[in-house]
Tab-separated table of C-alpha atoms and ligand atoms in Angstrom:
chain	number	residue	atom	x	y	z
A	1	MET	CA	0.000	0.000	0.000
A	2	THR	CA	1.723	3.209	-1.136
A	3	GLY	CA	-1.302	5.448	-1.477
A	4	GLY	CA	-2.791	5.345	-4.979
A	5	PRO	CA	-3.534	7.530	-8.022
A	6	LEU	CA	-5.294	10.327	-6.130
A	7	VAL	CA	-2.442	10.503	-3.624
A	8	GLU	CA	0.070	10.635	-6.499
A	9	GLN	CA	-1.841	13.412	-8.287
A	10	GLY	CA	-2.193	15.401	-5.076
A	11	LEU	CA	1.515	15.139	-4.290
A	12	GLU	CA	2.345	16.312	-7.817
A	13	ARG	CA	0.103	19.378	-7.373
A	14	TYR	CA	1.552	19.981	-3.897
A	15	GLN	CA	5.072	20.052	-5.239
A	16	ASN	CA	4.087	22.533	-7.960
A	17	ALA	CA	2.304	24.886	-5.574
A	18	VAL	CA	3.639	24.560	-2.016
A	19	MET	CA	7.146	25.725	-1.063
A	20	GLY	CA	9.490	22.785	-0.595
A	21	THR	CA	10.407	23.373	3.060
A	22	PHE	CA	9.073	19.960	4.111
A	23	GLY	CA	10.321	17.899	1.157
A	24	ARG	CA	7.869	15.475	-0.402
A	25	PRO	CA	5.017	14.594	1.978
A	26	GLN	CA	4.332	10.900	2.551
A	27	ARG	CA	0.674	10.940	1.569
A	28	VAL	CA	-2.247	13.269	0.890
A	29	LEU	CA	-4.638	12.777	3.785
A	30	ALA	CA	-8.350	13.326	3.341
A	31	ARG	CA	-10.028	12.704	6.683
A	32	GLY	CA	-9.630	11.314	10.180
A	33	GLU	CA	-11.682	9.731	12.921
A	34	GLY	CA	-10.383	8.887	16.384
A	35	SER	CA	-6.968	7.246	16.103
A	36	TYR	CA	-7.210	6.692	12.331
A	37	VAL	CA	-6.717	8.784	9.188
A	38	TRP	CA	-7.529	7.989	5.549
A	39	ASP	CA	-5.586	9.075	2.481
A	40	ALA	CA	-7.059	10.502	-0.704
A	41	ASP	CA	-7.374	6.976	-2.147
A	42	GLY	CA	-9.251	5.703	0.894
A	43	ASN	CA	-6.410	3.760	2.553
A	44	ARG	CA	-6.608	3.742	6.352
A	45	TYR	CA	-3.680	4.404	8.730
A	46	LEU	CA	-3.351	4.094	12.492
A	47	ASP	CA	-2.017	7.522	13.463
A	48	LEU	CA	0.634	6.906	16.124
A	49	LEU	CA	2.134	10.380	15.694
A	50	GLY	CA	-1.033	12.435	16.274
A	51	GLY	CA	0.085	15.316	14.074
A	52	ILE	CA	3.304	15.389	16.185
A	53	ALA	CA	1.727	15.363	19.644
A	54	VAL	CA	-1.102	17.688	18.571
A	55	ASN	CA	-4.337	15.732	18.048
A	56	ALA	CA	-4.858	15.111	21.760
A	57	LEU	CA	-8.439	13.847	21.377
A	58	GLY	CA	-7.812	12.033	18.113
A	59	HIS	CA	-9.349	13.197	14.866
A	60	ALA	CA	-12.780	14.815	14.517
A	61	ASP	CA	-13.733	14.325	18.154
A	62	PRO	CA	-17.469	15.178	18.256
A	63	GLU	CA	-17.307	17.341	21.414
A	64	TRP	CA	-14.327	19.282	20.126
A	65	VAL	CA	-15.982	19.778	16.727
A	66	ALA	CA	-19.207	20.966	18.365
A	67	ALA	CA	-17.366	23.448	20.603
A	68	ILE	CA	-15.540	24.966	17.641
A	69	ALA	CA	-18.685	25.126	15.502
A	70	ALA	CA	-20.660	26.758	18.303
A	71	GLN	CA	-17.966	29.360	18.945
A	72	ALA	CA	-17.535	30.061	15.210
A	73	GLY	CA	-21.241	30.766	15.042
A	74	THR	CA	-21.090	33.063	18.082
A	75	LEU	CA	-17.855	35.072	17.988
A	76	ALA	CA	-14.784	33.739	16.186
A	77	HIS	CA	-12.395	36.626	16.557
A	78	ALA	CA	-12.131	39.940	18.335
A	79	SER	CA	-8.995	42.090	18.468
A	80	ASN	CA	-7.030	42.307	21.684
A	81	PHE	CA	-8.740	45.651	22.296
A	82	PHE	CA	-11.456	43.361	23.666
A	83	ALA	CA	-11.615	40.463	26.100
A	84	THR	CA	-13.790	37.388	25.523
A	85	GLU	CA	-15.183	34.781	27.880
A	86	PRO	CA	-13.420	31.760	26.298
A	87	GLN	CA	-10.044	33.516	26.566
A	88	ILE	CA	-10.580	34.474	30.211
A	89	ALA	CA	-11.826	30.983	31.084
A	90	LEU	CA	-8.865	29.341	29.318
A	91	ALA	CA	-6.330	31.526	31.150
A	92	GLU	CA	-7.976	30.656	34.487
A	93	ARG	CA	-7.963	26.987	33.562
A	94	LEU	CA	-4.302	26.967	32.554
A	95	LEU	CA	-3.313	28.612	35.844
A	96	ASP	CA	-5.380	26.012	37.669
A	97	ILE	CA	-3.951	22.915	35.950
A	98	SER	CA	-0.409	24.339	36.202
A	99	GLY	CA	-0.767	24.719	39.960
A	100	ALA	CA	0.350	28.319	39.473
A	101	PRO	CA	0.593	30.478	42.618
A	102	GLU	CA	-1.124	33.813	43.257
A	103	GLY	CA	0.036	36.517	40.863
A	104	SER	CA	0.695	34.136	37.929
A	105	ARG	CA	-0.521	35.150	34.460
A	106	VAL	CA	-0.949	33.702	30.941
A	107	PHE	CA	-0.009	35.140	27.541
A	108	PHE	CA	-1.605	33.623	24.438
A	109	ALA	CA	0.197	33.016	21.151
A	110	ASN	CA	-0.510	30.894	18.074
A	111	SER	CA	2.276	28.319	18.081
A	112	GLY	CA	5.113	26.866	20.075
A	113	THR	CA	7.619	29.080	18.336
A	114	GLU	CA	5.664	32.185	19.277
A	115	ALA	CA	5.258	31.055	22.872
A	116	ASN	CA	9.042	30.618	23.091
A	117	GLU	CA	9.580	33.966	21.367
A	118	ALA	CA	7.544	35.631	24.121
A	119	ALA	CA	9.574	33.761	26.751
A	120	PHE	CA	12.762	34.907	25.006
A	121	LYS	CA	11.593	38.511	25.318
A	122	MET	CA	10.871	37.920	29.015
A	123	ALA	CA	14.480	36.766	29.399
A	124	ARG	CA	15.705	39.937	27.673
A	125	ARG	CA	13.662	42.072	30.074
A	126	THR	CA	15.890	40.956	32.941
A	127	GLY	CA	18.520	43.226	31.378
A	128	ARG	CA	21.078	40.404	31.341
A	129	THR	CA	22.738	39.343	28.108
A	130	ARG	CA	23.426	35.600	28.348
A	131	ILE	CA	20.849	32.834	27.864
A	132	LEU	CA	21.619	29.149	28.366
A	133	ALA	CA	19.958	26.427	26.300
A	134	LEU	CA	20.785	22.750	25.889
A	135	GLU	CA	22.552	20.811	23.183
A	136	LYS	CA	20.040	18.834	21.047
A	137	SER	CA	17.315	21.348	21.991
A	138	PHE	CA	14.454	22.332	19.687
A	139	HIS	CA	12.508	25.494	20.448
A	140	GLY	CA	11.180	26.620	17.058
A	141	ARG	CA	12.072	28.324	13.801
A	142	SER	CA	11.725	32.091	14.239
A	143	THR	CA	15.043	33.903	14.578
A	144	GLY	CA	14.639	34.127	18.375
A	145	ALA	CA	13.413	30.567	18.934
A	146	LEU	CA	15.959	29.343	16.385
A	147	ALA	CA	18.739	31.013	18.372
A	148	LEU	CA	17.723	28.682	21.237
A	149	THR	CA	17.672	25.629	18.934
A	150	HIS	CA	20.883	23.626	18.822
A	151	LYS	CA	20.880	21.887	15.437
A	152	ALA	CA	23.473	23.526	13.183
A	153	ALA	CA	21.641	22.651	9.949
A	154	TYR	CA	18.605	24.633	11.127
A	155	ARG	CA	20.623	27.601	12.414
A	156	GLU	CA	23.635	28.212	10.231
A	157	PRO	CA	21.914	29.260	6.970
A	158	PHE	CA	20.233	32.099	8.892
A	159	ALA	CA	23.103	33.540	10.911
A	160	PRO	CA	23.372	35.958	12.572
A	161	LEU	CA	20.536	34.998	14.909
A	162	ALA	CA	19.572	36.705	18.163
A	163	PRO	CA	22.839	36.923	20.112
A	164	GLY	CA	23.669	35.784	23.628
A	165	VAL	CA	22.609	32.112	23.570
A	166	GLU	CA	25.092	29.455	24.711
A	167	PHE	CA	24.537	25.687	24.699
A	168	VAL	CA	25.440	23.306	27.493
A	169	PRO	CA	25.183	19.501	27.341
A	170	PRO	CA	21.947	18.062	28.757
A	171	ASN	CA	22.077	16.155	32.055
A	172	ASP	CA	25.532	17.549	32.866
A	173	VAL	CA	25.225	19.352	36.185
A	174	ALA	CA	28.918	20.262	36.293
A	175	ALA	CA	28.805	21.924	32.863
A	176	LEU	CA	25.661	23.828	33.816
A	177	THR	CA	27.163	24.966	37.096
A	178	ALA	CA	30.297	26.163	35.293
A	179	ALA	CA	28.272	28.095	32.710
A	180	MET	CA	25.952	29.708	35.247
A	181	GLY	CA	26.509	33.236	36.530
A	182	ASP	CA	24.794	36.460	37.537
A	183	ASP	CA	24.856	37.609	33.891
A	184	VAL	CA	22.577	34.724	32.828
A	185	SER	CA	18.993	35.838	32.218
A	186	ALA	CA	17.383	32.443	31.667
A	187	VAL	CA	17.925	28.721	31.201
A	188	PHE	CA	15.664	27.121	28.588
A	189	ILE	CA	15.000	23.389	28.860
A	190	GLU	CA	12.582	20.750	27.524
A	191	PRO	CA	11.795	18.236	30.323
A	192	ILE	CA	11.901	15.559	27.606
A	193	GLN	CA	13.777	16.606	24.461
A	194	GLY	CA	11.240	15.550	21.842
A	195	GLU	CA	12.876	16.389	18.541
A	196	ALA	CA	16.200	15.008	19.808
A	197	GLY	CA	14.551	11.566	19.893
A	198	VAL	CA	12.555	11.655	23.144
A	199	VAL	CA	15.469	12.131	25.535
A	200	PRO	CA	14.356	12.812	29.123
A	201	LEU	CA	16.272	15.174	31.376
A	202	THR	CA	17.112	13.590	34.717
A	203	HIS	CA	15.428	14.738	37.905
A	204	GLU	CA	18.862	15.627	39.274
A	205	PHE	CA	19.587	17.900	36.314
A	206	LEU	CA	16.177	19.600	36.392
A	207	GLN	CA	16.598	20.216	40.111
A	208	ALA	CA	20.044	21.713	39.433
A	209	VAL	CA	18.515	24.032	36.807
A	210	ARG	CA	15.916	25.119	39.376
A	211	ASP	CA	18.465	25.612	42.160
A	212	LEU	CA	21.051	27.431	40.034
A	213	THR	CA	18.545	29.777	38.360
A	214	SER	CA	17.065	30.648	41.770
A	215	GLN	CA	20.519	31.203	43.217
A	216	HIS	CA	21.556	33.525	40.378
A	217	GLY	CA	18.238	35.299	39.962
A	218	ALA	CA	17.684	33.892	36.467
A	219	LEU	CA	14.502	32.482	34.925
A	220	MET	CA	13.960	28.745	34.552
A	221	ILE	CA	11.953	28.422	31.346
A	222	ALA	CA	10.453	25.007	30.601
A	223	ASP	CA	9.444	24.504	26.988
A	224	GLU	CA	6.506	22.107	27.372
A	225	VAL	CA	5.247	22.683	23.850
A	226	GLN	CA	5.555	18.938	23.203
A	227	THR	CA	5.412	17.492	26.735
A	228	GLY	CA	2.584	19.636	28.142
A	229	ILE	CA	-1.206	19.131	28.304
A	230	ALA	CA	-1.385	15.514	29.519
A	231	ARG	CA	1.082	14.138	26.964
A	232	THR	CA	3.174	12.479	29.697
A	233	GLY	CA	0.238	11.565	31.951
A	234	GLN	CA	0.573	14.822	33.929
A	235	TRP	CA	-0.828	18.190	32.897
A	236	LEU	CA	2.787	19.365	32.749
A	237	ALA	CA	5.793	17.038	32.605
A	238	MET	CA	7.491	19.205	35.245
A	239	GLN	CA	4.784	18.243	37.747
A	240	ALA	CA	6.169	14.697	37.910
A	241	HIS	CA	9.400	16.249	39.209
A	242	GLY	CA	7.676	18.497	41.729
A	243	ILE	CA	9.605	21.430	40.259
A	244	GLN	CA	7.954	24.734	39.411
A	245	PRO	CA	9.715	26.709	36.679
A	246	ASP	CA	9.288	30.482	36.331
A	247	VAL	CA	7.856	30.142	32.853
A	248	VAL	CA	6.229	27.288	30.933
A	249	THR	CA	5.508	27.451	27.214
A	250	LEU	CA	2.703	25.392	25.672
A	251	ALA	CA	1.260	24.771	22.215
A	252	LYS	CA	1.007	21.460	20.306
A	253	GLY	CA	-1.655	19.516	22.262
A	254	LEU	CA	-3.318	22.561	23.795
A	255	GLY	CA	-5.819	23.196	21.000
A	256	GLY	CA	-6.308	19.516	20.142
A	257	GLY	CA	-5.503	20.413	16.518
A	258	PHE	CA	-6.494	24.059	16.529
A	259	PRO	CA	-3.442	26.384	16.429
A	260	ILE	CA	-2.825	28.048	19.795
A	261	GLY	CA	0.185	28.619	22.050
A	262	ALA	CA	0.488	29.916	25.580
A	263	VAL	CA	3.032	31.177	28.073
A	264	VAL	CA	2.340	30.582	31.756
A	265	ALA	CA	4.384	32.937	33.944
A	266	PHE	CA	4.583	31.653	37.525
A	267	GLY	CA	4.323	34.225	40.287
A	268	HIS	CA	4.223	38.009	40.300
A	269	ASP	CA	7.802	38.698	39.179
A	270	ALA	CA	7.647	36.562	36.048
A	271	ALA	CA	4.075	37.599	35.300
A	272	THR	CA	4.877	41.327	35.223
A	273	MET	CA	8.008	41.104	33.098
A	274	LEU	CA	6.236	42.127	29.883
A	275	THR	CA	4.143	45.256	30.348
A	276	ALA	CA	1.509	47.015	28.224
A	277	GLY	CA	2.769	47.538	24.686
A	278	GLN	CA	5.836	45.289	25.018
A	279	HIS	CA	4.403	42.241	23.279
A	280	GLY	CA	1.337	41.255	21.284
A	281	THR	CA	-0.228	39.268	18.453
A	282	THR	CA	-3.409	39.672	16.409
A	283	PHE	CA	-4.714	36.125	16.691
A	284	GLY	CA	-3.342	35.010	20.057
A	285	GLY	CA	-6.059	33.647	22.318
A	286	ASN	CA	-8.936	34.559	20.064
A	287	PRO	CA	-12.280	33.083	21.152
A	288	LEU	CA	-12.281	30.363	18.480
A	289	ALA	CA	-8.846	29.046	19.448
A	290	SER	CA	-9.651	29.409	23.147
A	291	ALA	CA	-12.897	27.440	22.766
A	292	ALA	CA	-10.998	24.644	20.998
A	293	ALA	CA	-8.455	24.544	23.836
A	294	LEU	CA	-11.147	24.584	26.527
A	295	ALA	CA	-12.937	21.697	24.817
A	296	THR	CA	-9.646	19.797	24.739
A	297	LEU	CA	-8.907	20.393	28.440
A	298	ASN	CA	-12.486	19.511	29.426
A	299	ALA	CA	-12.363	16.241	27.509
A	300	ILE	CA	-8.978	15.283	28.990
A	301	GLU	CA	-10.417	15.817	32.459
A	302	ASN	CA	-13.898	14.375	31.950
A	303	ARG	CA	-12.631	11.228	30.234
A	304	GLY	CA	-9.905	10.528	32.784
A	305	LEU	CA	-7.208	10.732	30.122
A	306	LEU	CA	-4.352	11.559	32.503
A	307	ALA	CA	-4.631	8.095	34.070
A	308	HIS	CA	-5.312	6.479	30.689
A	309	VAL	CA	-2.173	8.027	29.182
A	310	LYS	CA	-0.053	6.774	32.089
A	311	ALA	CA	-1.443	3.239	31.786
A	312	MET	CA	-1.042	3.161	27.990
A	313	GLY	CA	2.525	4.427	28.286
A	314	GLU	CA	3.399	1.687	30.774
A	315	TRP	CA	1.818	-0.965	28.576
A	316	ILE	CA	3.663	0.163	25.432
A	317	LYS	CA	6.947	0.361	27.349
A	318	GLU	CA	6.479	-3.203	28.602
A	319	THR	CA	5.323	-4.809	25.357
A	320	VAL	CA	7.493	-2.902	22.876
A	321	GLY	CA	10.436	-2.781	25.280
A	322	ALA	CA	10.468	-6.614	25.348
A	323	LEU	CA	10.705	-7.015	21.549
A	324	PRO	CA	13.964	-8.368	20.096
A	325	GLY	CA	15.694	-5.495	18.274
A	326	VAL	CA	14.476	-2.874	20.765
A	327	VAL	CA	17.096	-1.541	23.182
A	328	GLU	CA	14.801	0.571	25.350
A	329	VAL	CA	11.674	2.715	25.263
A	330	ARG	CA	12.336	6.239	26.567
A	331	GLY	CA	9.864	8.911	27.581
A	332	GLU	CA	6.675	9.106	29.607
A	333	GLY	CA	3.007	8.511	28.938
A	334	LEU	CA	2.302	8.810	25.219
A	335	LEU	CA	5.523	10.567	24.261
A	336	LEU	CA	7.766	7.579	23.621
A	337	GLY	CA	11.058	6.983	21.841
A	338	ILE	CA	11.700	3.392	20.799
A	339	LYS	CA	15.473	2.950	20.593
A	340	LEU	CA	16.444	0.269	18.075
A	341	GLU	CA	19.617	-1.824	18.017
A	342	SER	CA	20.770	-0.224	14.765
A	343	ASP	CA	20.273	2.975	12.757
A	344	ILE	CA	17.234	1.804	10.810
A	345	SER	CA	14.485	4.080	12.133
A	346	ALA	CA	13.882	5.867	8.799
A	347	ALA	CA	13.513	2.544	6.971
A	348	VAL	CA	11.203	1.203	9.693
A	349	ALA	CA	9.020	4.324	9.490
A	350	ALA	CA	8.847	4.017	5.682
A	351	ALA	CA	7.830	0.355	5.935
A	352	ALA	CA	5.335	1.215	8.674
A	353	ILE	CA	3.360	3.676	6.605
A	354	ASP	CA	3.129	1.182	3.761
A	355	ALA	CA	1.729	-1.251	6.348
A	356	GLY	CA	-0.796	1.331	7.578
A	357	PHE	CA	0.989	2.817	10.637
A	358	ILE	CA	2.121	6.439	10.988
A	359	ILE	CA	5.248	6.739	13.148
A	360	ASN	CA	8.251	9.069	12.981
A	361	PRO	CA	12.069	8.695	13.106
A	362	PRO	CA	13.423	11.776	14.978
A	363	SER	CA	16.935	10.273	15.143
A	364	PRO	CA	18.636	7.441	13.213
A	365	ASP	CA	18.086	4.779	15.882
A	366	THR	CA	14.818	5.996	17.414
A	367	ILE	CA	11.139	5.803	16.483
A	368	ARG	CA	8.827	8.346	18.110
A	369	LEU	CA	5.236	7.671	19.092
A	370	ALA	CA	3.023	10.620	20.094
A	371	PRO	CA	-0.488	9.345	19.330
A	372	SER	CA	-3.802	10.791	20.411
A	373	LEU	CA	-4.294	10.567	24.180
A	374	THR	CA	-7.379	8.426	23.532
A	375	LEU	CA	-5.446	5.576	21.839
A	376	THR	CA	-6.519	2.153	23.142
A	377	ARG	CA	-4.631	-1.139	23.519
A	378	ASP	CA	-6.851	-2.773	20.924
A	379	GLU	CA	-5.944	-0.047	18.444
A	380	ALA	CA	-2.218	-0.200	19.239
A	381	GLN	CA	-1.902	-4.014	19.324
A	382	PRO	CA	-1.643	-4.523	15.520
A	383	PHE	CA	1.276	-2.081	15.441
A	384	VAL	CA	3.118	-3.946	18.215
A	385	ALA	CA	2.623	-7.206	16.300
A	386	TRP	CA	3.765	-5.630	13.042
A	387	LEU	CA	6.864	-4.105	14.682
A	388	ALA	CA	7.810	-7.475	16.214
A	389	ASP	CA	7.590	-9.173	12.798
A	390	HIS	CA	9.331	-6.338	10.999
A	391	LEU	CA	12.285	-6.158	13.407
A	392	ALA	CA	12.668	-9.945	13.338
A	393	ALA	CA	12.717	-9.926	9.516
A	394	ALA	CA	15.159	-6.985	9.413
A	395	SER	CA	17.481	-8.778	11.833
A	396	ALA	CA	17.355	-12.028	9.812
A	397	ALA	CA	18.081	-10.084	6.588
A	398	SER	CA	21.065	-8.281	8.078
A	399	LYS	CA	22.499	-11.626	9.347
A	400	ASP	CA	22.074	-13.135	5.846
A	401	ASN	CA	24.023	-10.212	4.396
A	402	ALA	CA	26.793	-10.471	6.990
B	501	LIG	C1	7.178	21.703	18.133
B	501	LIG	C2	7.995	22.362	19.155
B	501	LIG	C3	8.229	23.751	19.119
B	501	LIG	C4	7.757	24.613	17.980
B	501	LIG	O1	6.371	24.699	17.940
B	501	LIG	P1	5.634	25.205	16.611
B	501	LIG	O2	4.195	25.191	16.967
B	501	LIG	O3	6.021	24.269	15.512
B	501	LIG	O4	6.122	26.586	16.339
B	501	LIG	C5	8.940	24.309	20.158
B	501	LIG	N1	9.408	23.565	21.176
B	501	LIG	C6	9.192	22.240	21.249
B	501	LIG	C7	9.714	21.475	22.417
B	501	LIG	C8	8.497	21.595	20.229
B	501	LIG	O5	8.310	20.271	20.289
């Protein structure tokens, strides 16, 4: 199964009309329902990537669709000269689920990049010049967020980027301690480095980031664009560590597929860093996006998805982790990196889509799963069986060649 004639025609038109920043897409998708999507030729796929940790409730969730339709028919957009009920309610809700103390505030953006851009400007407002970020980090593609992103291939064609950012190795407390000083405005981290291949930061390291930033009067900024909003079985991945950063950025899963980003600033000092006129966006937190996010948060809570995500994550770790050819399964909840014995993740992902499974190879030896939070064992089981067969066949083939 490699799509069909309608997929082929669509990809041809895509390549003649859409800028080539993403290369050739794998398929043209036409619709989705729950954990499945269908391509333009009607082939079905189990979506184990969830639009890269975005489609929290799966595809076309009826409650989410109804909330968006109702809001679109009531008030879709108002400028930021006006407040709206969905926006106010969403800000209150985000403070609540974040466990944010008195004085905390939310800023709304439209993407993860923009949320990090706002956090970057908060760091600048400290008046200090240095910012620390981690090797292998990914924080987005704007020239500010890109300055925080480690990968040379993403950065170098666009130099000079925003100055002042230095990279330290993840999970290296000594290196962090050495780099820290009273001229550091902020330390940016991802609790689990998603784009790096689902690489968790250790509790010890996260605690060191918290202690050192507090000691030096710098901001601890946790980019939870990928890990936030129940992805790891907690509202925020940082909650599992019992560590409260000064700033958390959110996006991907927040709108359940509707574009929205947010910055949660913890406590009065962080929350008052950006004052009237210092930052803004036309679309950020408009009532349509806010209604989509509220519907997503309500469904996660009402359906008990935090516990479900934890249980599913444990089950996948156990079953997939026991397969021959799998070294380990990293991550938490439904953000998982399956580390393979050899650098075959791209080939496995290519074979998977032909077999009807959407997965992703963020690094040469790792497959990432970030499915909808509603994924069930029955839905996932055929993938586990396929992966077992595929890895066994790949191992036999490589032994024949040796
Ligand atoms: C995806 C991602 C971003 C960028 O978000 P966009 O919505 O693509 O701009 C930033 N940080 C992390 C950790 C991400 O996973």
